[in-house]
Amino acid sequence: MRAVLMAGGSGTRLRPLTCDLPKPMVPVLNRPIAEHILNLLKRHGITEVIATVHYLPDVMRDYFQDGKDFGVQMTYAVEEEQPLGTAGCVKNVEDLLEDTFLVISGDGITDFDLSAAIDFHRQKGSKATLILKHIPNPIEFGVIITDENQRIVRFLEKPSASEIFSDTVNTGTYILEPEVLKYLPANQEADFSKELFPLLLEKGEPMYGYIADGYWCDVGHLEAYREAQYDVLRGKVETDFPYPEREPGIWIGQNTYIDDTVKLEAPVLIGDNCRIGARTQIEAGTVIGDNVTIGSDADLKRPIIWNGAIIGDEVHLRACTICRGTRVDRRAHVLEGAVVGPLSTVGEEAQISPSVRVWPSKKIESGAILNINLIWGQTARRSLFGQRGVSGLANIDITPEFAVKLGAAYGSTLKQGAQVVFSRDQRSISRMVSRSLIAGIMSVGVNVQNLEATAIPISRAFARASTAEETPRLNIDGGLHVRVHPERADSILIEFFDVNGINITKAQEKKIEGAYFKEDLRRAQISEIGQMNYPSQVLEMYSTGFEKLIDVEAVRHGGAKVVIDYAYAVSGAILPRLLAKFGCDAVVLNASLNQLALSAEEREGLLTQLGQVVEALRANFGAQVSANGELFVLIDESGIPIRGEQLTAFMVNTILTANPRGTVVVPVHASSAVEQIARRHDGQVIRTKANPTALMEACHANPNVVLGGSGEMGFIFPQLHPGFDAMFSIAKLIEMETLQGRPLGQICAELPRVYHRCQTIRCPWTVKGALMRHMVETHPSDRIQLVDGVKVCEPQSDNWVLVLPDAGEPVVHIFANGEDRDWVDESLRDYRTRIQHFVEQHQGGQNLSETLV
């Protein structure tokens, strides 16, 4: 049998380790990852290896040559012009694969029993067998579900946190029959997980998953790189050590001198031709390469030191990586998670802070304290985007320097000369962050249409108008909005949206993250720096679209009296002007602008005040607007708030009454009152993932949608624009209240009686995938839905329970919905107990805390 070793690309998340090395050549225990893979193949009798290489191919060829010195026969297939992807590169060597062959990724450390996997493949008569592995946190890998015969029935490539339905992942090792390659086009980029395997599933080809018991670590980022070294040293992996074991847990190479006063703590690995000075302390987990010199009184706590490094006297290294040929001078400190690239110099008494990365061939002056990456920006973050845009503590996480780099990263994903619309709320912190973002965007040659302080629905409508046939083309390519986070007054939220005003996709987010993490930022010439314009008549444009969808005469002559609390936000400067055009009798509260964001307690106080005013004035209803024009809470004629699930049901009922047989879009966790109301009006319900982008996309994609959203996210009227719009919602309610002539309290009393409760339970990230797999496996397939999380439905009823992993916190949410309160309460207790027991078993009986929502 032959093996195809996929050598991969540049390993951007391993920078600066891979600036001058392909990922498979990064050393683990002083030997390239690819060498460990060859040793594994040899142990299972596979000695013919074809290496597919693209990035720096000569590095691998020069090291392994024909493979003779390593006990294998090596052949190289170089992707000369462009990378062909995981499947395309194998298709490229199809003429060399005449029989069953194995494909293995070149950037992982594993001791899988390949012989057992090959036997399994043959016993099943499989065309494609994927070697799978249960792992604690599957979010960065392809997730797989197999049936009772191990046949693959579903998989999802790199899911978001809420999409995880299993902890069984694709390890990138496959056993294939050559005929599966006929499904792939020649000389074109193709991926196994995105193209070939879904096609095999569609064609009904026998495809199985072999769940391996051995060790596997995808060395995809710097933390995993260090952990792989420590795991091998601790004996978690069956592998070949390059040096003899001089004492238990201490491997030392030839011609290495270690002073008698050196303290060694096992396990430790030290290479050939090293020199280690007096009184140096080397703690367990340290890996020292070949030809390394270490001075006296050094303190090494688990560093990974590559070949040829020079470490001076009294140097402190803490769980860091020191690359090839680097010199760290006397009394310097390199702290946890830091990486110093090849051929760099760290001066005397300099300090490199935790997680800072230094690119190759850089010099850090003596006494310097390096708190940021040496090229641009600050400490790298694992992920920029959360469930909704980029957020963080104001002026701590989201700083001006961070915003400049983020703006440049976003602009670098657009064409030079592109135009983006930019807006913000009126807070001073948002103004500061916005100016930095704009500077970064303009620095890469992208133009800005600056709407300044305005409500976010205005920005989305402006972006959408740029594509409308009836308006002059503005050629907008996207947009950003900066505001104080709607749920956290101490945080900033930066949202990105596309030309249609819809939040950008995960794929676009990944592009921005890639540019940010790789620091691959375009720099424009002076003559190409972006321009900034301030469009005029923006509110008039929004108002025109507003008026087309409102029965202005009904509002003008209906005599409705409403009270609106703007909570000192920028929407207070917009909606009063629009309502005045309609002759609406609107009493305005708290419309002045306030630079400080209100806390949740302060908003609740204003809401109580609003209820009192509505009741005192005998108004038809009241509304409090928040989240910069996206959210609102209603107050009925008696001063009672309408919010959450009740507001969702109320809005669905009101709009479907006026638009029978219409379609509404709600998140997966909304109560079943929505379906009951839709049945009354012959309407349709579409449920989406529990995130704003999914709601926007579904509303945009379905032409019959008359309303989308929920009480907790806001409501979408896609005929106006695809975003949440509290201002239009309030105007529409004034119209509906006038035309339907019924008080809000009466309408609420006639809504379906549905019990809908939620609890939140602590669940570590490392357990979420296993929990979701457990949920799928312990319920009949005809009763579960996997729109988002795992939803278990009762037959012939609207009763259901939803277990939804949180995308940003180590918790899961349990929703129970039904017409019987006792059933809802019992189901909630049952699933809470099940999940607690499952998490305790996987966490060794840790105490768990739960929070009622």
PDB file of N, CA, C and O in Angstrom, residues 402-438:
ATOM      1  N   PHE A 402      -5.920  48.611  18.477  1.00  0.00           N
ATOM      2  CA  PHE A 402      -6.615  47.425  17.988  1.00  0.00           C
ATOM      3  C   PHE A 402      -7.540  47.787  16.831  1.00  0.00           C
ATOM      4  O   PHE A 402      -7.616  47.086  15.821  1.00  0.00           O
ATOM      5  N   ALA A 403      -8.270  48.907  16.977  1.00  0.00           N
ATOM      6  CA  ALA A 403      -9.230  49.305  15.952  1.00  0.00           C
ATOM      7  C   ALA A 403      -8.543  49.653  14.641  1.00  0.00           C
ATOM      8  O   ALA A 403      -9.064  49.351  13.555  1.00  0.00           O
ATOM      9  N   VAL A 404      -7.393  50.300  14.703  1.00  0.00           N
ATOM     10  CA  VAL A 404      -6.662  50.619  13.464  1.00  0.00           C
ATOM     11  C   VAL A 404      -6.306  49.342  12.712  1.00  0.00           C
ATOM     12  O   VAL A 404      -6.511  49.227  11.499  1.00  0.00           O
ATOM     13  N   LYS A 405      -5.791  48.367  13.426  1.00  0.00           N
ATOM     14  CA  LYS A 405      -5.405  47.117  12.774  1.00  0.00           C
ATOM     15  C   LYS A 405      -6.624  46.364  12.254  1.00  0.00           C
ATOM     16  O   LYS A 405      -6.589  45.797  11.151  1.00  0.00           O
ATOM     17  N   LEU A 406      -7.720  46.359  13.022  1.00  0.00           N
ATOM     18  CA  LEU A 406      -8.938  45.700  12.565  1.00  0.00           C
ATOM     19  C   LEU A 406      -9.480  46.371  11.309  1.00  0.00           C
ATOM     20  O   LEU A 406      -9.903  45.692  10.359  1.00  0.00           O
ATOM     21  N   GLY A 407      -9.477  47.705  11.280  1.00  0.00           N
ATOM     22  CA  GLY A 407      -9.927  48.413  10.095  1.00  0.00           C
ATOM     23  C   GLY A 407      -9.076  48.094   8.879  1.00  0.00           C
ATOM     24  O   GLY A 407      -9.593  47.888   7.771  1.00  0.00           O
ATOM     25  N   ALA A 408      -7.757  48.033   9.072  1.00  0.00           N
ATOM     26  CA  ALA A 408      -6.871  47.698   7.957  1.00  0.00           C
ATOM     27  C   ALA A 408      -7.089  46.258   7.495  1.00  0.00           C
ATOM     28  O   ALA A 408      -7.042  45.968   6.297  1.00  0.00           O
ATOM     29  N   ALA A 409      -7.337  45.346   8.446  1.00  0.00           N
ATOM     30  CA  ALA A 409      -7.598  43.952   8.075  1.00  0.00           C
ATOM     31  C   ALA A 409      -8.891  43.846   7.273  1.00  0.00           C
ATOM     32  O   ALA A 409      -8.949  43.142   6.251  1.00  0.00           O
ATOM     33  N   TYR A 410      -9.937  44.545   7.716  1.00  0.00           N
ATOM     34  CA  TYR A 410     -11.205  44.532   6.974  1.00  0.00           C
ATOM     35  C   TYR A 410     -11.007  45.124   5.585  1.00  0.00           C
ATOM     36  O   TYR A 410     -11.415  44.543   4.575  1.00  0.00           O
ATOM     37  N   GLY A 411     -10.374  46.285   5.510  1.00  0.00           N
ATOM     38  CA  GLY A 411     -10.151  46.919   4.215  1.00  0.00           C
ATOM     39  C   GLY A 411      -9.308  46.078   3.279  1.00  0.00           C
ATOM     40  O   GLY A 411      -9.505  46.098   2.055  1.00  0.00           O
ATOM     41  N   SER A 412      -8.375  45.300   3.846  1.00  0.00           N
ATOM     42  CA  SER A 412      -7.505  44.456   3.010  1.00  0.00           C
ATOM     43  C   SER A 412      -8.261  43.316   2.348  1.00  0.00           C
ATOM     44  O   SER A 412      -7.776  42.723   1.387  1.00  0.00           O
ATOM     45  N   THR A 413      -9.449  42.992   2.864  1.00  0.00           N
ATOM     46  CA  THR A 413     -10.264  41.945   2.222  1.00  0.00           C
ATOM     47  C   THR A 413     -11.114  42.510   1.092  1.00  0.00           C
ATOM     48  O   THR A 413     -11.776  41.752   0.383  1.00  0.00           O
ATOM     49  N   LEU A 414     -11.136  43.843   0.941  1.00  0.00           N
ATOM     50  CA  LEU A 414     -11.881  44.491  -0.135  1.00  0.00           C
ATOM     51  C   LEU A 414     -10.924  44.968  -1.217  1.00  0.00           C
ATOM     52  O   LEU A 414      -9.717  45.081  -0.996  1.00  0.00           O
ATOM     53  N   LYS A 415     -11.456  45.260  -2.379  1.00  0.00           N
ATOM     54  CA  LYS A 415     -10.627  45.781  -3.459  1.00  0.00           C
ATOM     55  C   LYS A 415     -10.199  47.209  -3.145  1.00  0.00           C
ATOM     56  O   LYS A 415     -10.930  47.961  -2.512  1.00  0.00           O
ATOM     57  N   GLN A 416      -9.014  47.562  -3.619  1.00  0.00           N
ATOM     58  CA  GLN A 416      -8.577  48.938  -3.436  1.00  0.00           C
ATOM     59  C   GLN A 416      -9.526  49.862  -4.191  1.00  0.00           C
ATOM     60  O   GLN A 416      -9.929  49.585  -5.317  1.00  0.00           O
ATOM     61  N   GLY A 417      -9.915  50.957  -3.543  1.00  0.00           N
ATOM     62  CA  GLY A 417     -10.880  51.861  -4.145  1.00  0.00           C
ATOM     63  C   GLY A 417     -12.320  51.544  -3.794  1.00  0.00           C
ATOM     64  O   GLY A 417     -13.235  52.256  -4.218  1.00  0.00           O
ATOM     65  N   ALA A 418     -12.547  50.467  -3.032  1.00  0.00           N
ATOM     66  CA  ALA A 418     -13.903  50.105  -2.606  1.00  0.00           C
ATOM     67  C   ALA A 418     -14.451  51.183  -1.675  1.00  0.00           C
ATOM     68  O   ALA A 418     -13.714  52.026  -1.149  1.00  0.00           O
ATOM     69  N   GLN A 419     -15.777  51.157  -1.489  1.00  0.00           N
ATOM     70  CA  GLN A 419     -16.425  52.128  -0.610  1.00  0.00           C
ATOM     71  C   GLN A 419     -17.208  51.398   0.469  1.00  0.00           C
ATOM     72  O   GLN A 419     -17.922  50.437   0.184  1.00  0.00           O
ATOM     73  N   VAL A 420     -17.067  51.858   1.702  1.00  0.00           N
ATOM     74  CA  VAL A 420     -17.840  51.286   2.797  1.00  0.00           C
ATOM     75  C   VAL A 420     -18.595  52.401   3.507  1.00  0.00           C
ATOM     76  O   VAL A 420     -18.132  53.551   3.573  1.00  0.00           O
ATOM     77  N   VAL A 421     -19.771  52.067   4.013  1.00  0.00           N
ATOM     78  CA  VAL A 421     -20.554  53.009   4.796  1.00  0.00           C
ATOM     79  C   VAL A 421     -20.211  52.802   6.269  1.00  0.00           C
ATOM     80  O   VAL A 421     -20.033  51.671   6.724  1.00  0.00           O
ATOM     81  N   PHE A 422     -20.088  53.913   7.001  1.00  0.00           N
ATOM     82  CA  PHE A 422     -19.643  53.839   8.390  1.00  0.00           C
ATOM     83  C   PHE A 422     -20.578  54.669   9.247  1.00  0.00           C
ATOM     84  O   PHE A 422     -20.951  55.788   8.893  1.00  0.00           O
ATOM     85  N   SER A 423     -20.962  54.112  10.401  1.00  0.00           N
ATOM     86  CA  SER A 423     -21.815  54.859  11.327  1.00  0.00           C
ATOM     87  C   SER A 423     -21.529  54.410  12.753  1.00  0.00           C
ATOM     88  O   SER A 423     -20.843  53.415  12.980  1.00  0.00           O
ATOM     89  N   ARG A 424     -22.094  55.144  13.702  1.00  0.00           N
ATOM     90  CA  ARG A 424     -21.843  54.858  15.125  1.00  0.00           C
ATOM     91  C   ARG A 424     -22.966  55.449  15.947  1.00  0.00           C
ATOM     92  O   ARG A 424     -23.832  56.183  15.447  1.00  0.00           O
ATOM     93  N   ASP A 425     -22.941  55.104  17.256  1.00  0.00           N
ATOM     94  CA  ASP A 425     -23.849  55.812  18.158  1.00  0.00           C
ATOM     95  C   ASP A 425     -23.179  57.108  18.611  1.00  0.00           C
ATOM     96  O   ASP A 425     -22.079  57.438  18.168  1.00  0.00           O
ATOM     97  N   GLN A 426     -23.844  57.842  19.520  1.00  0.00           N
ATOM     98  CA  GLN A 426     -23.341  59.173  19.873  1.00  0.00           C
ATOM     99  C   GLN A 426     -22.340  59.156  21.013  1.00  0.00           C
ATOM    100  O   GLN A 426     -21.827  60.209  21.391  1.00  0.00           O
ATOM    101  N   ARG A 427     -21.994  57.993  21.566  1.00  0.00           N
ATOM    102  CA  ARG A 427     -21.096  57.934  22.719  1.00  0.00           C
ATOM    103  C   ARG A 427     -19.672  58.352  22.321  1.00  0.00           C
ATOM    104  O   ARG A 427     -19.202  58.048  21.222  1.00  0.00           O
ATOM    105  N   SER A 428     -18.976  58.982  23.250  1.00  0.00           N
ATOM    106  CA  SER A 428     -17.611  59.445  22.959  1.00  0.00           C
ATOM    107  C   SER A 428     -16.663  58.278  22.714  1.00  0.00           C
ATOM    108  O   SER A 428     -15.758  58.372  21.878  1.00  0.00           O
ATOM    109  N   ILE A 429     -16.857  57.160  23.430  1.00  0.00           N
ATOM    110  CA  ILE A 429     -15.986  56.002  23.208  1.00  0.00           C
ATOM    111  C   ILE A 429     -16.188  55.453  21.805  1.00  0.00           C
ATOM    112  O   ILE A 429     -15.238  55.036  21.141  1.00  0.00           O
ATOM    113  N   SER A 430     -17.429  55.473  21.310  1.00  0.00           N
ATOM    114  CA  SER A 430     -17.691  54.992  19.951  1.00  0.00           C
ATOM    115  C   SER A 430     -17.051  55.911  18.923  1.00  0.00           C
ATOM    116  O   SER A 430     -16.542  55.459  17.891  1.00  0.00           O
ATOM    117  N   ARG A 431     -17.066  57.230  19.192  1.00  0.00           N
ATOM    118  CA  ARG A 431     -16.412  58.171  18.279  1.00  0.00           C
ATOM    119  C   ARG A 431     -14.913  57.885  18.205  1.00  0.00           C
ATOM    120  O   ARG A 431     -14.320  57.870  17.118  1.00  0.00           O
ATOM    121  N   MET A 432     -14.299  57.648  19.361  1.00  0.00           N
ATOM    122  CA  MET A 432     -12.858  57.378  19.377  1.00  0.00           C
ATOM    123  C   MET A 432     -12.516  56.113  18.595  1.00  0.00           C
ATOM    124  O   MET A 432     -11.607  56.110  17.753  1.00  0.00           O
ATOM    125  N   VAL A 433     -13.251  55.033  18.867  1.00  0.00           N
ATOM    126  CA  VAL A 433     -12.984  53.773  18.169  1.00  0.00           C
ATOM    127  C   VAL A 433     -13.246  53.918  16.674  1.00  0.00           C
ATOM    128  O   VAL A 433     -12.494  53.402  15.839  1.00  0.00           O
ATOM    129  N   SER A 434     -14.297  54.656  16.322  1.00  0.00           N
ATOM    130  CA  SER A 434     -14.640  54.834  14.913  1.00  0.00           C
ATOM    131  C   SER A 434     -13.524  55.538  14.155  1.00  0.00           C
ATOM    132  O   SER A 434     -13.187  55.161  13.030  1.00  0.00           O
ATOM    133  N   ARG A 435     -12.960  56.561  14.751  1.00  0.00           N
ATOM    134  CA  ARG A 435     -11.886  57.293  14.064  1.00  0.00           C
ATOM    135  C   ARG A 435     -10.685  56.383  13.804  1.00  0.00           C
ATOM    136  O   ARG A 435     -10.038  56.485  12.754  1.00  0.00           O
ATOM    137  N   SER A 436     -10.395  55.505  14.762  1.00  0.00           N
ATOM    138  CA  SER A 436      -9.275  54.579  14.555  1.00  0.00           C
ATOM    139  C   SER A 436      -9.596  53.560  13.471  1.00  0.00           C
ATOM    140  O   SER A 436      -8.751  53.255  12.628  1.00  0.00           O
ATOM    141  N   LEU A 437     -10.809  53.030  13.482  1.00  0.00           N
ATOM    142  CA  LEU A 437     -11.213  52.093  12.432  1.00  0.00           C
ATOM    143  C   LEU A 437     -11.139  52.748  11.057  1.00  0.00           C
ATOM    144  O   LEU A 437     -10.638  52.159  10.094  1.00  0.00           O
ATOM    145  N   ILE A 438     -11.650  53.970  10.966  1.00  0.00           N
ATOM    146  CA  ILE A 438     -11.633  54.681   9.680  1.00  0.00           C
ATOM    147  C   ILE A 438     -10.206  54.894   9.214  1.00  0.00           C
ATOM    148  O   ILE A 438      -9.896  54.739   8.017  1.00  0.00           O
TER     149      ILE A 438
END
